[in-house]
XYZ file of C-alpha atoms in Angstrom:
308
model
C 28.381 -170.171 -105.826
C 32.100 -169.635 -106.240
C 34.016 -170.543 -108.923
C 37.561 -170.700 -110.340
C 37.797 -167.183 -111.029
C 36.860 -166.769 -107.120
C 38.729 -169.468 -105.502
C 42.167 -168.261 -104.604
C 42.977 -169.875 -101.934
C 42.579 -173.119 -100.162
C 42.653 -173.996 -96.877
C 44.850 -177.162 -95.488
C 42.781 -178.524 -92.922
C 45.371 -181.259 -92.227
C 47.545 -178.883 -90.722
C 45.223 -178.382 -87.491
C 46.784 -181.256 -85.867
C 50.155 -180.057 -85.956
C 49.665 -176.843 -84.135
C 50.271 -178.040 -80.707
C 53.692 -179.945 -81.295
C 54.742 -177.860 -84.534
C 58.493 -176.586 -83.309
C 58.960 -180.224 -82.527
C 57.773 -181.691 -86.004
C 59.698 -178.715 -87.618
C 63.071 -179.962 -86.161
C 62.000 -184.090 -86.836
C 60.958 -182.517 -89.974
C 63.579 -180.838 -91.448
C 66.323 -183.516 -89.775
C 64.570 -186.135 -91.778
C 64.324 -183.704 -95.135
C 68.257 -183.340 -94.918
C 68.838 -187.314 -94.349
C 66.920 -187.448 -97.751
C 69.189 -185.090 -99.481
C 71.930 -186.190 -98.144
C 71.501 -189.808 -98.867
C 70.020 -189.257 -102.806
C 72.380 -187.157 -103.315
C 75.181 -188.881 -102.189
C 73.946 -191.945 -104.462
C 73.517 -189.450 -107.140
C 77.195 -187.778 -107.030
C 79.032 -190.950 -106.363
C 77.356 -192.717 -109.901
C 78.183 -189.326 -111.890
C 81.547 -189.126 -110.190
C 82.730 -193.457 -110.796
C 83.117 -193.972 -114.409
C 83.261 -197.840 -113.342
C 79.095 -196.916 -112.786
C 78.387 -195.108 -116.015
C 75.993 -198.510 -116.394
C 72.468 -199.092 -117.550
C 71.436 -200.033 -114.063
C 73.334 -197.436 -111.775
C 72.189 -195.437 -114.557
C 68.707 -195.990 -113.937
C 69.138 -195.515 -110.131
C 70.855 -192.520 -110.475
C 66.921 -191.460 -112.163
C 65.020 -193.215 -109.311
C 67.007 -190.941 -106.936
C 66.449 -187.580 -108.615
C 63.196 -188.598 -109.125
C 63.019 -189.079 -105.412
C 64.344 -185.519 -104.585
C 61.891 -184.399 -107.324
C 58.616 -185.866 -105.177
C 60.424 -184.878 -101.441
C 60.784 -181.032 -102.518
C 57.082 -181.114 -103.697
C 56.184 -181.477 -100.124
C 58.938 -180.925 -97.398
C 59.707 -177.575 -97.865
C 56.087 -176.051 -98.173
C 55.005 -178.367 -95.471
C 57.800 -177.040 -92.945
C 57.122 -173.482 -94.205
C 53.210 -174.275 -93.247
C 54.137 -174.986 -90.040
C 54.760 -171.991 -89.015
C 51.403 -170.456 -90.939
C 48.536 -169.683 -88.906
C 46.226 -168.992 -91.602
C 47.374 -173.065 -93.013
C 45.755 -171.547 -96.672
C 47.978 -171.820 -99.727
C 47.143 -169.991 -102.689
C 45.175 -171.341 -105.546
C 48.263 -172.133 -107.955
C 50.972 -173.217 -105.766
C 47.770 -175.713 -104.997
C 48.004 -177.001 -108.415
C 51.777 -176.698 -108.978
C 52.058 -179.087 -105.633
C 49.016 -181.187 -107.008
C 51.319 -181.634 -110.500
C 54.474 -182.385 -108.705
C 53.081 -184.888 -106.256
C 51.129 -186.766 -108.636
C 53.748 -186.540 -111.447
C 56.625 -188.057 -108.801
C 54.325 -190.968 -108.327
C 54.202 -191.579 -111.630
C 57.267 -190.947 -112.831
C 58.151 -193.389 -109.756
C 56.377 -196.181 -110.702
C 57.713 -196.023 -114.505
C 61.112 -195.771 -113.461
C 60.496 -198.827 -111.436
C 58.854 -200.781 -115.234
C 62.152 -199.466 -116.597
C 64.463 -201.099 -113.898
C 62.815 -204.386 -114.058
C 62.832 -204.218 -118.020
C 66.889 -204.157 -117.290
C 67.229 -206.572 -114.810
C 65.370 -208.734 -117.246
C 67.437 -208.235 -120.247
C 70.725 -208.683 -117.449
C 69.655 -211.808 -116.017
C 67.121 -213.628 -118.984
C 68.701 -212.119 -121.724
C 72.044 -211.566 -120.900
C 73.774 -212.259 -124.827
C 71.231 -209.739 -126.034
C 72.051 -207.166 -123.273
C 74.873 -204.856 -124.128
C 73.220 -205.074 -127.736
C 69.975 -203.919 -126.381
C 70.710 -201.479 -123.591
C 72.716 -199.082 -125.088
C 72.959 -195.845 -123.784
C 70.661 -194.524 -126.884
C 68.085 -196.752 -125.205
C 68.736 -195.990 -121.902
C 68.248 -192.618 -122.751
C 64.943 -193.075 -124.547
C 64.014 -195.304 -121.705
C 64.519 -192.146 -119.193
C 62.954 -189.449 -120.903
C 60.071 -192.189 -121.358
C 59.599 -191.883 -117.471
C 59.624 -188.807 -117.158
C 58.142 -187.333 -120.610
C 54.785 -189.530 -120.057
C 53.518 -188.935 -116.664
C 54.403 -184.545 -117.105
C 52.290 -185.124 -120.093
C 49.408 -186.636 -118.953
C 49.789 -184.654 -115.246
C 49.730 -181.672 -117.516
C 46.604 -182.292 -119.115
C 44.723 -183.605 -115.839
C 46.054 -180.416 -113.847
C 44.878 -177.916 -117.271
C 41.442 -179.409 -116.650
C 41.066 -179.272 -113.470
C 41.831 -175.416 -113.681
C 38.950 -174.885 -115.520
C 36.560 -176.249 -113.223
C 33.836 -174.181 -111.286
C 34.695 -174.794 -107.470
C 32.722 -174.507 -104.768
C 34.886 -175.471 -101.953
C 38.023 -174.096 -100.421
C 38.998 -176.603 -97.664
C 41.018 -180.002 -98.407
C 41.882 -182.277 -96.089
C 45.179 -182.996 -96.496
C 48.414 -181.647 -95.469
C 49.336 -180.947 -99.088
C 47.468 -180.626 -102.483
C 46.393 -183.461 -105.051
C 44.405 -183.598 -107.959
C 42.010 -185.986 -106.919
C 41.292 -183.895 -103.743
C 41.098 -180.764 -105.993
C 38.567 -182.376 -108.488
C 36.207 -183.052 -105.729
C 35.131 -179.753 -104.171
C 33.739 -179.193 -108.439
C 30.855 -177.643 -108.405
C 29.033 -180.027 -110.844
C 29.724 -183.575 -111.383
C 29.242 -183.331 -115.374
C 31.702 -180.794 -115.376
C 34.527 -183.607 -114.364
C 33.935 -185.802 -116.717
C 36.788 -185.599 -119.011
C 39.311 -185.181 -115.684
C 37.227 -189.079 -114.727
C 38.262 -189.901 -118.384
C 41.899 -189.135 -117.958
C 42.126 -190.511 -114.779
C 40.878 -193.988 -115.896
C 43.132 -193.758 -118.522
C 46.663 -192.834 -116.326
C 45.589 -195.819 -114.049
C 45.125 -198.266 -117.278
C 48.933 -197.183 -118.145
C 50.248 -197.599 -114.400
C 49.030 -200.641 -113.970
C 49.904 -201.890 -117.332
C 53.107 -200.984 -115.480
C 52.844 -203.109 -112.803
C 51.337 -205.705 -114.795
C 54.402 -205.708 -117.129
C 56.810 -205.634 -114.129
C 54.702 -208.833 -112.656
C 55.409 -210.028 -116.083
C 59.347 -209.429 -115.743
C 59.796 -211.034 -112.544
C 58.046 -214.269 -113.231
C 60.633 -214.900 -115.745
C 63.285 -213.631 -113.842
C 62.498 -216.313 -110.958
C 61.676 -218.864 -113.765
C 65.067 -218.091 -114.890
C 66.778 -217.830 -111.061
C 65.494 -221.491 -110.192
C 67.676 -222.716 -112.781
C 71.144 -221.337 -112.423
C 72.936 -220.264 -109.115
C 74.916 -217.614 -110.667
C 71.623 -215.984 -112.000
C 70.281 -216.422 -108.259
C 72.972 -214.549 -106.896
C 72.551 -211.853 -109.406
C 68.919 -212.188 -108.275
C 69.651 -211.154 -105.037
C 72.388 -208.632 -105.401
C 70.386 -206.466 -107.815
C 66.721 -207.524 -108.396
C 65.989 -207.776 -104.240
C 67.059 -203.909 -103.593
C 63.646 -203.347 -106.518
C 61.848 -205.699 -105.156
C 61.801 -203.800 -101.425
C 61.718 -200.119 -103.303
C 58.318 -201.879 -105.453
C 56.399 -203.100 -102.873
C 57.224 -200.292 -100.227
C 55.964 -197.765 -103.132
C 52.885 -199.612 -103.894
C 51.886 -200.219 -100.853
C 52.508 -196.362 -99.726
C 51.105 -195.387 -102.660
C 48.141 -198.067 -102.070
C 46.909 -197.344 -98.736
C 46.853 -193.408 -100.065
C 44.796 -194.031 -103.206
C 42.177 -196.560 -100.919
C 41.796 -194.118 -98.614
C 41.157 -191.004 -100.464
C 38.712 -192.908 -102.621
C 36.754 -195.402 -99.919
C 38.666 -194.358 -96.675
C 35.653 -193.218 -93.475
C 36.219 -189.869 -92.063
C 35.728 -191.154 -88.457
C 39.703 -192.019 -88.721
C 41.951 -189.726 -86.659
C 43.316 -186.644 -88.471
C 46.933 -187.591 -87.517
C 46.258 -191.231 -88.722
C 45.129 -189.619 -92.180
C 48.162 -187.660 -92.394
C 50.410 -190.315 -91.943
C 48.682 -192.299 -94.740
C 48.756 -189.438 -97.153
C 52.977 -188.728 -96.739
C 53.936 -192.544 -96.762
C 54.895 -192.390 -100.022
C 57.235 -189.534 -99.287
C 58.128 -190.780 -96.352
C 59.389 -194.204 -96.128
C 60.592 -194.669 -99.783
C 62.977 -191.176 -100.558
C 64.904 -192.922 -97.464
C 64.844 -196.313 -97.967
C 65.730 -196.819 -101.351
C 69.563 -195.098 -101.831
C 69.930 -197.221 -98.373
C 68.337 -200.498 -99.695
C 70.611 -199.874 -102.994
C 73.715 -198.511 -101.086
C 74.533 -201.079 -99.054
C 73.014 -204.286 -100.946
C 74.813 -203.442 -104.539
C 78.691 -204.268 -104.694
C 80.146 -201.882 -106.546
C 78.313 -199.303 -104.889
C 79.058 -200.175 -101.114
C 82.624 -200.722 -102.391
C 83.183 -197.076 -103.514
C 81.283 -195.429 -100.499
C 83.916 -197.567 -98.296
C 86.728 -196.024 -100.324
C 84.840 -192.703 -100.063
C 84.910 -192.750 -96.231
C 88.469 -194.484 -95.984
C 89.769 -191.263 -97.651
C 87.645 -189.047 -95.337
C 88.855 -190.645 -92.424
């Protein structure tokens, strides 16, 4: 049998079905990974740059976009680098470094998410309490709150993970996760604290999505009643609404699969379920929040005024 002190590699079986079109996924690829950068970036720059959006909210988006370049370089560049691999093995702890930062970025995801609807509740339901509330003390705690929690509990789920006995080398993915990781164990009774810790991140996240269920049932009890508070409903609460569902769903279909999903399915049809989630959202949301909030569409029009 091997185990961890034998295992130092693993083999990326997902890659297989790239091998016959890879210089033209490299170029789709790598165009796509520099629309990301360019358009988190250029959400991320223009926020820091306007002191008119040194706000709790753009605040908070300025976050949910690093956090978004955070997750994209977890993947892209490894993946485009793999591309061009004909062995498709990566070694044993850039497996688990990948494992941390792709599981970490949908956590940290998801809180960041709890934290914007916990502002846009205060804004909209709350809004005498607001600048009394969200100061940027509080914004800051709120931040390091989604970050600091998920690294701490990815920490401890990838620490015991690399003490397990493997006896596998082959995952079926085009990039590492934990999950995946914890599977080709050895012995089942040797992952039952990694089951325990698992249970207990997914109690958290979907306290988190419980609480922002929570948050938006006021905030539409609220909307119903006031027409200014519906068009602040739709200029600022719509653009998390799309980034939620998109992520959840991503995220979703991902989780569904690797647990319960049948292996007859297409390889290519797995790997487009398992890179949703850093696929459609790291795109999606600076445009969803680019064009749809005011004050942000208003200085990128200045910005490319000037240009021109």
């Amino acid at each position: 049998m091997a185990n961890v002190s034998v295992v130092r590699m693993f083999l990326l079986s997902g890659l297989n079905e790239t091998m016959n079109y890879r210089i033209a996924i490299f170029s789709l690829t790598l165009l796509y990974y520099c629309m990301i950068l360019v358009f988190n970036i250029s959400i991320i720059m223009i926020i820091i740059l306007d002191q008119n959006l040194h706000e709790p909210m753009y605040i908070l988006l300025c976050s949910f976009c690093m956090n978004g370049l955070y997750g994209t370089t977890g993947f892209y560049p490894k993946f485009l680098l793999d591309l061009f691999s004909s062995s498709h093995q990566t070694s044993y702890e850039c497996c688990l470094l990948q494992a941390f930062v792709m599981n970490s970025f949908a956590c940290c995801e998801l809180s960041i998410l709890a934290v914007m609807a916990y502002d846009r509740y205060l804004a909209i339901c709350r809004p005498l309490h607001y600048q009394s509330v969200m100061t940027k003390q509080k914004v800051s705690q709120l931040i390091c709150f989604s970050w600091f929690t998920p690294f701490c509990i990815l920490s401890i789920n990838i620490l015991l993970t690399s003490r397990l006995k493997l006896c596998g080398v082959k995952i079926d993915r085009l990039y590492c996760v934990n999950w995946v990781i914890v599977k080709l164990a050895c012995y089942v009774s040797d992952t039952f604290l990694i089951n325990v810790t698992v249970h207990f991140t997914m109690t958290i996240y979907i306290s988190h999505g419980l609480f922002i269920f929570w948050t938006y049932m006021h905030l539409i009890r609220t909307c119903v009643k006031s027409k200014d508070d519906r068009v602040k409903f739709m200029q600022t609460c719509v653009p998390h609404l799309v980034s939620l569902v998109t992520f959840i769903v991503a995220v979703l279909f991902d989780f569904m699969y690797m647990r319960f999903g049948s292996k007859d399915l297409p390889q290519s049809h797995h790997n487009f379920i398992a890179i949703e989630f850093v696929l459609i959202p790291p795109v999606m949301n600076p445009l969803v929040y680019g064009f749809k909030l005011t004050k942000i569409r208003n200085r990128i029009s200045r910005s490319y005024i000037f240009f021109k």
